[in-house]
PDB file of C-alpha atoms in Angstrom:
ATOM      1  CA  MET S 869     -13.315  -1.987 -12.359  1.00 58.00           C
ATOM      2  CA  ALA S 870     -11.128  -4.467 -14.222  1.00 57.00           C
ATOM      3  CA  LEU S 871      -8.061  -5.880 -12.477  1.00 57.00           C
ATOM      4  CA  LYS S 872      -4.927  -7.366 -13.908  1.00 61.00           C
ATOM      5  CA  PRO S 873      -4.349 -11.071 -13.219  1.00 47.00           C
ATOM      6  CA  GLU S 874      -2.594 -11.164  -9.853  1.00 49.00           C
ATOM      7  CA  PRO S 875       1.201 -11.661 -10.115  1.00 46.00           C
ATOM      8  CA  THR S 876       3.214 -13.796  -7.755  1.00 43.00           C
ATOM      9  CA  ALA S 877       2.497 -12.060  -4.476  1.00 45.00           C
ATOM     10  CA  PRO S 878       5.373 -10.273  -2.710  1.00 45.00           C
ATOM     11  CA  PHE S 879       5.750 -10.651   1.044  1.00 42.00           C
ATOM     12  CA  HIS S 880       3.579  -7.643   1.783  1.00 44.00           C
ATOM     13  CA  SER S 881       0.762  -9.116  -0.310  1.00 51.00           C
ATOM     14  CA  VAL S 882      -2.385  -9.745   1.632  1.00 61.00           C
ATOM     15  CA  GLN S 883      -2.783 -13.429   0.771  1.00 70.00           C
ATOM     16  CA  TYR S 884      -0.550 -15.068   3.346  1.00 77.00           C
ATOM     17  CA  ALA S 885      -1.292 -12.545   6.091  1.00 78.00           C
ATOM     18  CA  LEU S 886      -4.998 -13.298   5.771  1.00 79.00           C
ATOM     19  CA  ARG S 887      -4.436 -17.052   5.669  1.00 83.00           C
ATOM     20  CA  VAL S 888      -2.456 -16.861   8.910  1.00 87.00           C
ATOM     21  CA  LEU S 889      -5.096 -14.689  10.613  1.00 85.00           C
ATOM     22  CA  GLU S 890      -7.949 -16.898   9.400  1.00 85.00           C
ATOM     23  CA  THR S 891      -6.182 -20.022  10.666  1.00 87.00           C
ATOM     24  CA  ILE S 892      -5.538 -18.536  14.113  1.00 86.00           C
ATOM     25  CA  SER S 893      -9.132 -17.265  14.303  1.00 82.00           C
ATOM     26  CA  ARG S 894     -10.458 -20.800  13.664  1.00 83.00           C
ATOM     27  CA  HIS S 895      -8.562 -22.165  16.664  1.00 79.00           C
ATOM     28  CA  GLY S 896     -10.096 -20.429  19.644  1.00 70.00           C
ATOM     29  CA  GLY S 897      -7.880 -22.276  22.122  1.00 73.00           C
ATOM     30  CA  GLY S 898      -4.676 -21.397  20.295  1.00 84.00           C
ATOM     31  CA  VAL S 899      -2.686 -22.987  17.507  1.00 87.00           C
ATOM     32  CA  THR S 900       1.015 -23.780  17.118  1.00 89.00           C
ATOM     33  CA  ASP S 901       3.223 -22.370  14.395  1.00 89.00           C
ATOM     34  CA  ALA S 902       3.651 -25.893  12.995  1.00 88.00           C
ATOM     35  CA  GLN S 903      -0.117 -26.255  12.608  1.00 89.00           C
ATOM     36  CA  ILE S 904      -0.366 -22.789  11.053  1.00 90.00           C
ATOM     37  CA  ALA S 905       2.304 -23.779   8.532  1.00 89.00           C
ATOM     38  CA  ARG S 906       0.422 -26.974   7.641  1.00 88.00           C
ATOM     39  CA  GLU S 907      -2.929 -25.254   7.187  1.00 89.00           C
ATOM     40  CA  THR S 908      -1.682 -22.191   5.300  1.00 87.00           C
ATOM     41  CA  GLY S 909       1.032 -23.804   3.206  1.00 86.00           C
ATOM     42  CA  LEU S 910       3.313 -20.898   4.156  1.00 83.00           C
ATOM     43  CA  PRO S 911       6.982 -22.009   4.341  1.00 79.00           C
ATOM     44  CA  THR S 912       8.319 -21.915   7.887  1.00 76.00           C
ATOM     45  CA  GLY S 913      11.061 -19.526   6.808  1.00 79.00           C
ATOM     46  CA  HIS S 914       8.408 -16.957   5.891  1.00 81.00           C
ATOM     47  CA  LEU S 915       5.998 -17.792   8.702  1.00 87.00           C
ATOM     48  CA  ALA S 916       8.319 -16.733  11.537  1.00 87.00           C
ATOM     49  CA  PRO S 917       8.743 -13.103  10.396  1.00 86.00           C
ATOM     50  CA  MET S 918       5.047 -12.960   9.465  1.00 85.00           C
ATOM     51  CA  LEU S 919       4.034 -14.016  12.997  1.00 88.00           C
ATOM     52  CA  LEU S 920       6.549 -11.593  14.505  1.00 87.00           C
ATOM     53  CA  MET S 921       5.034  -8.727  12.516  1.00 84.00           C
ATOM     54  CA  LEU S 922       1.471  -9.709  13.452  1.00 86.00           C
ATOM     55  CA  ARG S 923       2.463  -9.933  17.133  1.00 85.00           C
ATOM     56  CA  ARG S 924       4.182  -6.558  17.022  1.00 83.00           C
ATOM     57  CA  GLU S 925       1.073  -4.971  15.525  1.00 79.00           C
ATOM     58  CA  GLY S 926      -1.220  -6.635  18.078  1.00 80.00           C
ATOM     59  CA  TYR S 927      -3.144  -8.793  15.598  1.00 83.00           C
ATOM     60  CA  VAL S 928      -2.050 -12.028  17.302  1.00 86.00           C
ATOM     61  CA  GLU S 929      -0.680 -12.956  20.713  1.00 87.00           C
ATOM     62  CA  GLN S 930       1.448 -15.856  21.921  1.00 86.00           C
ATOM     63  CA  VAL S 931       0.211 -17.555  25.090  1.00 83.00           C
ATOM     64  CA  GLY S 932       2.100 -19.466  27.740  1.00 74.00           C
ATOM     65  CA  ASP S 933       2.412 -22.757  25.870  1.00 75.00           C
ATOM     66  CA  GLY S 934       3.700 -21.012  22.730  1.00 83.00           C
ATOM     67  CA  ALA S 935       0.416 -21.239  20.836  1.00 87.00           C
ATOM     68  CA  TYR S 936      -0.973 -18.275  18.949  1.00 88.00           C
ATOM     69  CA  VAL S 937      -4.371 -16.642  19.555  1.00 86.00           C
ATOM     70  CA  ILE S 938      -6.042 -13.583  18.047  1.00 81.00           C
ATOM     71  CA  GLY S 939      -4.903 -10.271  19.536  1.00 81.00           C
ATOM     72  CA  ASP S 940      -6.663  -7.145  20.721  1.00 71.00           C
ATOM     73  CA  SER S 941      -6.137  -5.260  17.446  1.00 70.00           C
ATOM     74  CA  LEU S 942      -7.895  -7.961  15.453  1.00 68.00           C
ATOM     75  CA  VAL S 943     -10.748  -8.178  17.960  1.00 64.00           C
ATOM     76  CA  LEU S 944     -11.183  -4.411  17.937  1.00 62.00           C
ATOM     77  CA  LEU S 945     -11.233  -4.220  14.144  1.00 59.00           C
ATOM     78  CA  GLY S 946     -14.191  -6.589  14.105  1.00 58.00           C
ATOM     79  CA  SER S 947     -16.140  -4.968  16.937  1.00 53.00           C
ATOM     80  CA  GLY S 948     -19.208  -3.570  15.212  1.00 51.00           C
ATOM     81  CA  THR S 949     -19.691   0.198  15.216  1.00 45.00           C
ATOM     82  CA  THR S 950     -16.171   0.851  16.566  1.00 54.00           C
ATOM     83  CA  ARG S 951     -14.545  -0.985  13.679  1.00 57.00           C
ATOM     84  CA  GLN S 952     -14.030   2.021  11.386  1.00 65.00           C
ATOM     85  CA  GLU S 953     -12.646   4.202  14.157  1.00 68.00           C
ATOM     86  CA  ALA S 954     -10.328   1.415  15.285  1.00 64.00           C
ATOM     87  CA  LEU S 955      -9.183   0.797  11.738  1.00 70.00           C
ATOM     88  CA  GLU S 956      -8.412   4.468  11.100  1.00 74.00           C
ATOM     89  CA  ARG S 957      -6.616   4.831  14.437  1.00 74.00           C
ATOM     90  CA  LYS S 958      -4.486   1.755  13.801  1.00 74.00           C
ATOM     91  CA  LEU S 959      -3.625   2.895  10.295  1.00 79.00           C
ATOM     92  CA  GLN S 960      -2.716   6.372  11.536  1.00 84.00           C
ATOM     93  CA  GLU S 961      -0.378   4.928  14.150  1.00 82.00           C
ATOM     94  CA  THR S 962       1.281   2.781  11.503  1.00 84.00           C
ATOM     95  CA  LEU S 963       1.595   5.703   9.098  1.00 90.00           C
ATOM     96  CA  THR S 964       3.132   7.916  11.777  1.00 90.00           C
ATOM     97  CA  GLU S 965       5.718   5.237  12.546  1.00 88.00           C
ATOM     98  CA  LEU S 966       6.458   4.870   8.833  1.00 91.00           C
ATOM     99  CA  ARG S 967       6.774   8.638   8.419  1.00 94.00           C
ATOM    100  CA  ASP S 968       9.399   8.745  11.162  1.00 93.00           C
ATOM    101  CA  SER S 969      11.151   5.645   9.823  1.00 91.00           C
ATOM    102  CA  VAL S 970      11.524   6.838   6.227  1.00 94.00           C
ATOM    103  CA  GLY S 971      11.773  10.564   6.986  1.00 95.00           C
ATOM    104  CA  ALA S 972       9.034  11.461   4.517  1.00 96.00           C
ATOM    105  CA  ALA S 973       5.319  12.153   4.330  1.00 97.00           C
ATOM    106  CA  VAL S 974       3.463   8.868   3.759  1.00 96.00           C
ATOM    107  CA  TYR S 975       0.053   8.136   2.275  1.00 96.00           C
ATOM    108  CA  ILE S 976      -2.479   5.350   1.842  1.00 93.00           C
ATOM    109  CA  SER S 977      -4.384   5.514  -1.420  1.00 93.00           C
ATOM    110  CA  ARG S 978      -7.253   3.366  -2.723  1.00 91.00           C
ATOM    111  CA  TYR S 979      -8.898   3.008  -6.118  1.00 93.00           C
ATOM    112  CA  ILE S 980     -12.570   3.304  -5.179  1.00 91.00           C
ATOM    113  CA  ASP S 981     -15.475   3.494  -7.639  1.00 91.00           C
ATOM    114  CA  GLY S 982     -13.098   4.279 -10.473  1.00 92.00           C
ATOM    115  CA  GLU S 983     -11.323   7.118  -8.663  1.00 95.00           C
ATOM    116  CA  VAL S 984      -7.927   7.655  -7.016  1.00 96.00           C
ATOM    117  CA  ARG S 985      -8.447   8.565  -3.377  1.00 94.00           C
ATOM    118  CA  ILE S 986      -5.927   9.414  -0.654  1.00 94.00           C
ATOM    119  CA  THR S 987      -7.658   7.912   2.368  1.00 91.00           C
ATOM    120  CA  GLN S 988      -5.092   8.702   5.072  1.00 91.00           C
ATOM    121  CA  TYR S 989      -1.666  10.293   5.392  1.00 93.00           C
ATOM    122  CA  ALA S 990       0.948  11.307   7.943  1.00 95.00           C
ATOM    123  CA  ASP S 991       3.078  14.407   7.508  1.00 95.00           C
ATOM    124  CA  GLY S 992       4.874  16.871   9.752  1.00 93.00           C
ATOM    125  CA  PRO S 993       6.933  20.086   9.814  1.00 92.00           C
ATOM    126  CA  ARG S 994      10.013  18.232   8.573  1.00 92.00           C
ATOM    127  CA  THR S 995       8.075  15.905   6.286  1.00 95.00           C
ATOM    128  CA  PRO S 996       5.623  18.107   4.346  1.00 93.00           C
ATOM    129  CA  LYS S 997       2.941  16.478   2.218  1.00 94.00           C
ATOM    130  CA  VAL S 998       2.591  17.113  -1.493  1.00 95.00           C
ATOM    131  CA  ASN S 999       0.907  20.332  -2.524  1.00 92.00           C
ATOM    132  CA  GLU S1000      -2.124  18.940  -4.385  1.00 93.00           C
ATOM    133  CA  TYR S1001      -2.239  21.706  -6.970  1.00 93.00           C
ATOM    134  CA  VAL S1002      -3.900  19.287  -9.412  1.00 95.00           C
ATOM    135  CA  ASP S1003      -6.538  16.907  -8.043  1.00 94.00           C
ATOM    136  CA  PHE S1004      -4.969  13.455  -7.660  1.00 94.00           C
ATOM    137  CA  ARG S1005      -8.068  11.995  -9.302  1.00 93.00           C
ATOM    138  CA  SER S1006      -7.075  13.761 -12.515  1.00 95.00           C
ATOM    139  CA  ALA S1007      -3.348  13.025 -12.285  1.00 96.00           C
ATOM    140  CA  ALA S1008      -3.097   9.241 -12.085  1.00 97.00           C
ATOM    141  CA  HIS S1009      -0.909   9.210 -15.192  1.00 97.00           C
ATOM    142  CA  ALA S1010       1.707  11.403 -13.491  1.00 97.00           C
ATOM    143  CA  SER S1011       1.780  10.646  -9.762  1.00 97.00           C
ATOM    144  CA  ALA S1012       3.455   7.642  -8.150  1.00 97.00           C
ATOM    145  CA  VAL S1013       0.179   6.912  -6.336  1.00 97.00           C
ATOM    146  CA  GLY S1014      -1.851   6.982  -9.528  1.00 97.00           C
ATOM    147  CA  LYS S1015       0.598   4.957 -11.590  1.00 97.00           C
ATOM    148  CA  CYS S1016       0.866   2.346  -8.834  1.00 96.00           C
ATOM    149  CA  LEU S1017      -2.916   1.974  -8.810  1.00 95.00           C
ATOM    150  CA  LEU S1018      -3.109   1.858 -12.602  1.00 96.00           C
ATOM    151  CA  THR S1019      -0.520  -0.947 -12.722  1.00 95.00           C
ATOM    152  CA  GLN S1020      -3.058  -3.073 -10.844  1.00 92.00           C
ATOM    153  CA  LEU S1021      -5.770  -2.555 -13.475  1.00 93.00           C
ATOM    154  CA  ASP S1022      -5.970  -4.321 -16.817  1.00 92.00           C
ATOM    155  CA  GLN S1023      -5.921  -2.472 -20.144  1.00 93.00           C
ATOM    156  CA  ASN S1024      -9.688  -1.903 -20.166  1.00 94.00           C
ATOM    157  CA  GLY S1025      -9.651  -0.592 -16.618  1.00 94.00           C
ATOM    158  CA  ARG S1026      -6.883   1.853 -17.474  1.00 96.00           C
ATOM    159  CA  ARG S1027      -8.597   3.033 -20.629  1.00 95.00           C
ATOM    160  CA  ASP S1028     -11.825   3.549 -18.724  1.00 96.00           C
ATOM    161  CA  HIS S1029     -10.005   5.701 -16.199  1.00 96.00           C
ATOM    162  CA  LEU S1030      -8.225   7.775 -18.839  1.00 96.00           C
ATOM    163  CA  SER S1031     -11.452   8.225 -20.790  1.00 96.00           C
ATOM    164  CA  ARG S1032     -12.782  10.080 -17.761  1.00 96.00           C
ATOM    165  CA  HIS S1033      -9.517  11.802 -16.791  1.00 96.00           C
ATOM    166  CA  LYS S1034      -7.685  12.920 -19.905  1.00 94.00           C
ATOM    167  CA  ILE S1035      -3.886  12.822 -19.892  1.00 96.00           C
ATOM    168  CA  ALA S1036      -2.483  16.313 -19.389  1.00 96.00           C
ATOM    169  CA  ARG S1037       1.075  17.612 -19.273  1.00 97.00           C
ATOM    170  CA  LEU S1038       1.740  18.746 -15.710  1.00 97.00           C
ATOM    171  CA  THR S1039       5.526  19.166 -15.989  1.00 97.00           C
ATOM    172  CA  SER S1040       8.104  18.669 -18.701  1.00 97.00           C
ATOM    173  CA  ARG S1041       8.585  15.102 -17.399  1.00 97.00           C
ATOM    174  CA  THR S1042       4.933  14.044 -17.571  1.00 97.00           C
ATOM    175  CA  ILE S1043       4.200  11.158 -19.944  1.00 97.00           C
ATOM    176  CA  THR S1044       1.364  12.272 -22.215  1.00 96.00           C
ATOM    177  CA  ASN S1045       1.361   9.383 -24.697  1.00 96.00           C
ATOM    178  CA  GLU S1046      -1.101   6.665 -23.645  1.00 95.00           C
ATOM    179  CA  LYS S1047       0.762   3.872 -25.460  1.00 95.00           C
ATOM    180  CA  LEU S1048       4.059   4.816 -23.787  1.00 96.00           C
ATOM    181  CA  LEU S1049       2.359   5.132 -20.401  1.00 97.00           C
ATOM    182  CA  PHE S1050       0.774   1.663 -20.677  1.00 96.00           C
ATOM    183  CA  SER S1051       4.095   0.201 -21.820  1.00 96.00           C
ATOM    184  CA  LYS S1052       5.824   1.564 -18.724  1.00 95.00           C
ATOM    185  CA  LEU S1053       3.016   0.336 -16.469  1.00 96.00           C
ATOM    186  CA  ASP S1054       3.250  -3.167 -17.973  1.00 95.00           C
ATOM    187  CA  ALA S1055       7.029  -3.195 -17.513  1.00 95.00           C
ATOM    188  CA  GLN S1056       6.780  -2.236 -13.827  1.00 93.00           C
ATOM    189  CA  PRO S1057       7.853  -5.214 -11.630  1.00 89.00           C
ATOM    190  CA  PRO S1058       5.222  -5.799  -8.899  1.00 81.00           C
ATOM    191  CA  THR S1059       7.877  -5.930  -6.155  1.00 82.00           C
ATOM    192  CA  VAL S1060       9.636  -2.687  -7.184  1.00 89.00           C
ATOM    193  CA  PRO S1061       8.349   0.717  -5.992  1.00 93.00           C
ATOM    194  CA  VAL S1062       6.767   2.964  -8.620  1.00 95.00           C
ATOM    195  CA  LEU S1063       8.585   6.310  -8.831  1.00 96.00           C
ATOM    196  CA  ASP S1064       7.487   9.830  -9.759  1.00 96.00           C
ATOM    197  CA  LEU S1065      10.504  11.997 -10.562  1.00 97.00           C
ATOM    198  CA  GLN S1066       8.878  15.433 -10.833  1.00 97.00           C
ATOM    199  CA  GLU S1067       6.200  14.118 -13.195  1.00 97.00           C
ATOM    200  CA  TYR S1068       3.336  15.417 -11.054  1.00 97.00           C
ATOM    201  CA  ALA S1069       4.966  18.529  -9.603  1.00 96.00           C
ATOM    202  CA  VAL S1070       8.259  20.313 -10.064  1.00 96.00           C
ATOM    203  CA  GLY S1071      10.179  20.155  -6.804  1.00 96.00           C
ATOM    204  CA  THR S1072       8.691  16.863  -5.552  1.00 96.00           C
ATOM    205  CA  VAL S1073       9.644  13.197  -5.962  1.00 97.00           C
ATOM    206  CA  CYS S1074       7.472  10.277  -4.841  1.00 97.00           C
ATOM    207  CA  ALA S1075       7.370   6.493  -4.586  1.00 97.00           C
ATOM    208  CA  ALA S1076       4.520   3.990  -4.116  1.00 96.00           C
ATOM    209  CA  VAL S1077       4.200   0.258  -3.462  1.00 93.00           C
ATOM    210  CA  PRO S1078       1.081  -1.818  -4.210  1.00 90.00           C
ATOM    211  CA  LEU S1079      -1.307  -3.220  -1.601  1.00 84.00           C
ATOM    212  CA  THR S1080      -3.767  -5.532  -3.325  1.00 70.00           C
ATOM    213  CA  ALA S1081      -6.418  -7.860  -1.908  1.00 64.00           C
ATOM    214  CA  GLY S1082      -8.840  -9.522  -4.284  1.00 62.00           C
ATOM    215  CA  SER S1083     -10.879  -6.770  -5.915  1.00 69.00           C
ATOM    216  CA  ALA S1084      -9.460  -4.094  -3.581  1.00 76.00           C
ATOM    217  CA  VAL S1085      -6.705  -1.980  -5.116  1.00 85.00           C
ATOM    218  CA  GLY S1086      -4.498   0.214  -2.947  1.00 89.00           C
ATOM    219  CA  CYS S1087      -0.999   1.480  -2.395  1.00 91.00           C
ATOM    220  CA  LEU S1088       1.325   2.920   0.202  1.00 93.00           C
ATOM    221  CA  ALA S1089       3.314   5.961  -0.889  1.00 96.00           C
ATOM    222  CA  LEU S1090       5.789   8.628   0.218  1.00 97.00           C
ATOM    223  CA  SER S1091       6.885  12.038  -1.023  1.00 97.00           C
ATOM    224  CA  LEU S1092      10.054  14.077  -0.635  1.00 97.00           C
ATOM    225  CA  PRO S1093      11.051  17.602  -1.650  1.00 96.00           C
ATOM    226  CA  ILE S1094      13.535  17.626  -4.515  1.00 96.00           C
ATOM    227  CA  GLU S1095      16.434  18.574  -2.234  1.00 96.00           C
ATOM    228  CA  HIS S1096      16.057  15.146  -0.624  1.00 96.00           C
ATOM    229  CA  ALA S1097      15.776  13.261  -3.912  1.00 96.00           C
ATOM    230  CA  HIS S1098      19.029  11.434  -3.132  1.00 96.00           C
ATOM    231  CA  ARG S1099      17.127   9.625  -0.351  1.00 96.00           C
ATOM    232  CA  LEU S1100      14.215   8.515  -2.524  1.00 96.00           C
ATOM    233  CA  ARG S1101      15.312   5.010  -3.486  1.00 93.00           C
ATOM    234  CA  ALA S1102      16.482   4.087   0.013  1.00 94.00           C
ATOM    235  CA  ALA S1103      13.265   5.496   1.505  1.00 95.00           C
ATOM    236  CA  ALA S1104      11.185   3.600  -1.087  1.00 93.00           C
ATOM    237  CA  ASP S1105      12.970   0.347  -0.255  1.00 91.00           C
ATOM    238  CA  THR S1106      12.267   0.910   3.446  1.00 91.00           C
ATOM    239  CA  LEU S1107       8.618   1.645   2.648  1.00 90.00           C
ATOM    240  CA  ASN S1108       8.440  -1.612   0.684  1.00 87.00           C
ATOM    241  CA  ARG S1109       9.864  -3.624   3.571  1.00 84.00           C
ATOM    242  CA  ARG S1110       7.636  -1.934   6.142  1.00 82.00           C
ATOM    243  CA  ALA S1111       4.390  -2.227   4.172  1.00 79.00           C
ATOM    244  CA  ALA S1112       3.321  -5.578   5.640  1.00 71.00           C
ATOM    245  CA  PRO S1113       1.667  -4.207   8.842  1.00 68.00           C
ATOM    246  CA  VAL S1114      -0.650  -2.061   6.723  1.00 72.00           C
ATOM    247  CA  VAL S1115      -2.172  -5.028   4.876  1.00 63.00           C
ATOM    248  CA  PRO S1116      -4.407  -6.460   7.654  1.00 59.00           C
ATOM    249  CA  SER S1117      -5.785  -3.024   8.489  1.00 56.00           C
ATOM    250  CA  LEU S1118      -6.699  -2.389   4.855  1.00 57.00           C
ATOM    251  CA  THR S1119      -8.494  -5.661   4.303  1.00 55.00           C
ATOM    252  CA  LEU S1120     -10.215  -6.716   7.507  1.00 50.00           C
TER     253      LEU S1120
END
């Protein structure tokens, strides 16, 4: 799988979150925020909200003298045979909170072995998930999930994918021209959610934000029925802001 050169990482990028966690893990007796800032190079203005998020999610804890140590969530994620179960449980809790926060079904998708895969999701009676009438693996050119994953591949990676999954018209809004599709993918700002305005399915709108770590390609997405389309951009912006807690779970 070929990846695009990594752009300037947005806040929810994995890079700084991992640097902070690695630094705290190296200091078994605890480490101050000033020391974390020195070792990670993360500006103090960004470090404070990062540490607050990691504390809230249980990845780090603050002890009596104000120093930071690794938290139970991080320990559990690295605990041998229970790691996968712990990871899935933590992700599901996060997705459920996101579902309730944005008022939409939410999904985690990964690009694994050249295929689009929805690995976990959270829906409900008031937040129905997308009706997968066409396999998502064959609809990357049309869905917000697929397009978000394709933006993270280089030209060769995209062409390889489309050589195995031919572009098909799913609705009147589906882009079926490869050159136009690639142009839109290249023009997509990395910090702006990717939208699907009834390109995959009539009656459904979606948004996705990238979650990238090294060679791992993933995204966080949401879907809404068309009658709630007026909420899409606000919900997508909330999803973008709330994506940070998902990053450690995806990459540890």
